[in-house]
Amino acid sequence: MAKDLRLPPYPRGWYCVGFSDDFPRGSVTTKRLIGKELVLFRTEGGALSAVDPVCPHLGAHFGHGGTVTQETLRCPFHGFLFGTDGACVATGYGTKPPRVAARTWPIAEQNGIVLVWADPRGGPPSFQVPKLDMGDFSPFKRAVYRFRGHPQDTTENSVDIGHLTVVHGYERPRMLSELVVDGASLHATYEFHRPVGLWGRGLGGVTADFDAHVHGLGYSFVEARIGALGLTYRNFVLATPVGDMDLELRIAATVKRLEQSELRGPMKLVGLSKPLSKLVENLIHARGFQAFQNDVEQDFLIWKHKEYVARPALAAGDGPVMRYRRWAEQFYDDSPASAAVSAEP
Ligand code: FES
Ligand SMILES: [Fe+2]
């Protein structure tokens, strides 16, 4: 086996630092991303901004005692005010503010997810994560985990068809189309049978088809359709490198409103009555999230202890792992992986 090289710890990309309601108006929150701290503040008007924690005046940490004053962040040390663009707009003494700015991090808040652009070299965003139309979907159910891991490893699951049977117990997984790679995004579709259905084992499994959409290594979601019932879920997996091999993983799930869905089979009856449909929708959402959470947690044991094998010994049935890795190289400056990547078998 070839000597394996480590992946660089911080691929560039958009990473989730929380959900919108984690940052209420008037709040100041310190987060970690790519081994650094950043301070997020939400103004009274609702604008959200992320800045370096160190005040350019005399070095106080905004995250320890900083407050929001209308549309600005107020430093706890001398009361200087900073706008959402980082610019100093007032001193604490009513004197002319120095022409200085706190460094801001690019931020995008969409579909209730707060994303921050991270590039170890400080470059501007090289791609955007598209906004989704979520009007027909229920609010998220979500969870957050922290463990030893790397975003390239966790996101590789989207194309690792082989592990679906072994780790998750799915049956007959198969790719429905070729992997589509387009700049920083990647799209894969596959189908499988889940022997444990929505209502538990023994009550019939479900066949689902998956549309996996990946944008960089920190943001992906799967649109899962259960054709026989006419249900559609959207499951997000958001991997955030807070430190070197120190990962925060957020998951969020939503289900398409039943009245917007093309219900089939027994679900058709449910669609007839509005109160019943609401009740069943909540149940379906809860069960779907439980199944999703269970699937993700099944991966933990592997993720926490796995090593990056740059020259994997691949076999038929693996899925397009090497195509994924070649695509992922774009998020690094000098990837040792790129030298080691060999042709797909
Ligand atoms: S250190 Fe921030 S205002 Fe002085
Ligand atoms: Fe998995």
PDB file of C-alpha atoms in Angstrom, residues 13-23 40 42 46-49 106-117 125 127-135 138-140 142 185 213-216 218-221 234 236-238 250 252 254:
ATOM      1  CA  GLY A  13     -15.684  26.560   1.399  1.00  0.00           C
ATOM      2  CA  TRP A  14     -18.906  27.694   2.969  1.00  0.00           C
ATOM      3  CA  TYR A  15     -19.390  26.204   6.415  1.00  0.00           C
ATOM      4  CA  CYS A  16     -22.403  26.244   8.677  1.00  0.00           C
ATOM      5  CA  VAL A  17     -21.811  27.951  12.031  1.00  0.00           C
ATOM      6  CA  GLY A  18     -25.397  27.568  13.208  1.00  0.00           C
ATOM      7  CA  PHE A  19     -29.030  28.065  12.264  1.00  0.00           C
ATOM      8  CA  SER A  20     -30.711  31.456  11.956  1.00  0.00           C
ATOM      9  CA  ASP A  21     -32.455  31.253  15.329  1.00  0.00           C
ATOM     10  CA  ASP A  22     -29.131  30.520  17.063  1.00  0.00           C
ATOM     11  CA  PHE A  23     -28.402  34.207  16.428  1.00  0.00           C
ATOM     12  CA  LEU A  40     -21.138  36.891  14.984  1.00  0.00           C
ATOM     13  CA  ARG A  42     -27.115  40.262  14.811  1.00  0.00           C
ATOM     14  CA  GLY A  46     -31.799  41.839  11.843  1.00  0.00           C
ATOM     15  CA  ALA A  47     -28.549  42.051   9.831  1.00  0.00           C
ATOM     16  CA  LEU A  48     -26.024  39.355  10.672  1.00  0.00           C
ATOM     17  CA  SER A  49     -22.277  39.914  10.485  1.00  0.00           C
ATOM     18  CA  PRO A 106     -18.104  36.574   4.182  1.00  0.00           C
ATOM     19  CA  ILE A 107     -21.469  35.374   5.446  1.00  0.00           C
ATOM     20  CA  ALA A 108     -24.579  33.960   3.778  1.00  0.00           C
ATOM     21  CA  GLU A 109     -27.833  33.233   5.552  1.00  0.00           C
ATOM     22  CA  GLN A 110     -30.236  31.195   3.520  1.00  0.00           C
ATOM     23  CA  ASN A 111     -32.991  28.679   4.188  1.00  0.00           C
ATOM     24  CA  GLY A 112     -32.420  29.162   7.922  1.00  0.00           C
ATOM     25  CA  ILE A 113     -28.778  28.091   7.657  1.00  0.00           C
ATOM     26  CA  VAL A 114     -25.917  30.468   8.522  1.00  0.00           C
ATOM     27  CA  LEU A 115     -22.858  29.882   6.336  1.00  0.00           C
ATOM     28  CA  VAL A 116     -19.462  31.532   6.668  1.00  0.00           C
ATOM     29  CA  TRP A 117     -16.836  31.437   3.933  1.00  0.00           C
ATOM     30  CA  PRO A 125     -15.635  33.267  -2.007  1.00  0.00           C
ATOM     31  CA  PHE A 127     -18.528  29.971  -5.441  1.00  0.00           C
ATOM     32  CA  GLN A 128     -21.988  30.452  -3.951  1.00  0.00           C
ATOM     33  CA  VAL A 129     -24.400  27.993  -2.383  1.00  0.00           C
ATOM     34  CA  PRO A 130     -27.723  28.295  -4.219  1.00  0.00           C
ATOM     35  CA  LYS A 131     -30.846  29.335  -2.314  1.00  0.00           C
ATOM     36  CA  LEU A 132     -33.572  26.715  -2.340  1.00  0.00           C
ATOM     37  CA  ASP A 133     -37.286  27.197  -2.564  1.00  0.00           C
ATOM     38  CA  MET A 134     -38.414  25.794   0.788  1.00  0.00           C
ATOM     39  CA  GLY A 135     -41.926  27.253   0.738  1.00  0.00           C
ATOM     40  CA  SER A 138     -41.915  22.034   7.051  1.00  0.00           C
ATOM     41  CA  PRO A 139     -39.515  23.756   9.518  1.00  0.00           C
ATOM     42  CA  PHE A 140     -36.276  21.861  10.229  1.00  0.00           C
ATOM     43  CA  ARG A 142     -32.007  19.288  13.543  1.00  0.00           C
ATOM     44  CA  SER A 185     -21.023  21.475  -7.069  1.00  0.00           C
ATOM     45  CA  HIS A 213     -26.481  17.856  -4.016  1.00  0.00           C
ATOM     46  CA  VAL A 214     -23.046  18.812  -2.740  1.00  0.00           C
ATOM     47  CA  HIS A 215     -21.658  22.378  -2.760  1.00  0.00           C
ATOM     48  CA  GLY A 216     -18.080  22.401  -1.562  1.00  0.00           C
ATOM     49  CA  GLY A 218     -19.243  21.743   4.000  1.00  0.00           C
ATOM     50  CA  TYR A 219     -22.741  21.836   2.558  1.00  0.00           C
ATOM     51  CA  SER A 220     -24.803  19.048   1.100  1.00  0.00           C
ATOM     52  CA  PHE A 221     -28.372  17.929   1.067  1.00  0.00           C
ATOM     53  CA  ARG A 234     -34.791  17.076   2.310  1.00  0.00           C
ATOM     54  CA  PHE A 236     -29.005  18.454   5.053  1.00  0.00           C
ATOM     55  CA  VAL A 237     -25.541  17.434   6.191  1.00  0.00           C
ATOM     56  CA  LEU A 238     -23.337  20.372   7.144  1.00  0.00           C
ATOM     57  CA  ARG A 250     -25.023  19.615  11.813  1.00  0.00           C
ATOM     58  CA  ALA A 252     -31.315  19.221   9.478  1.00  0.00           C
ATOM     59  CA  THR A 254     -37.572  18.772   6.488  1.00  0.00           C
TER      60      THR A 254
END
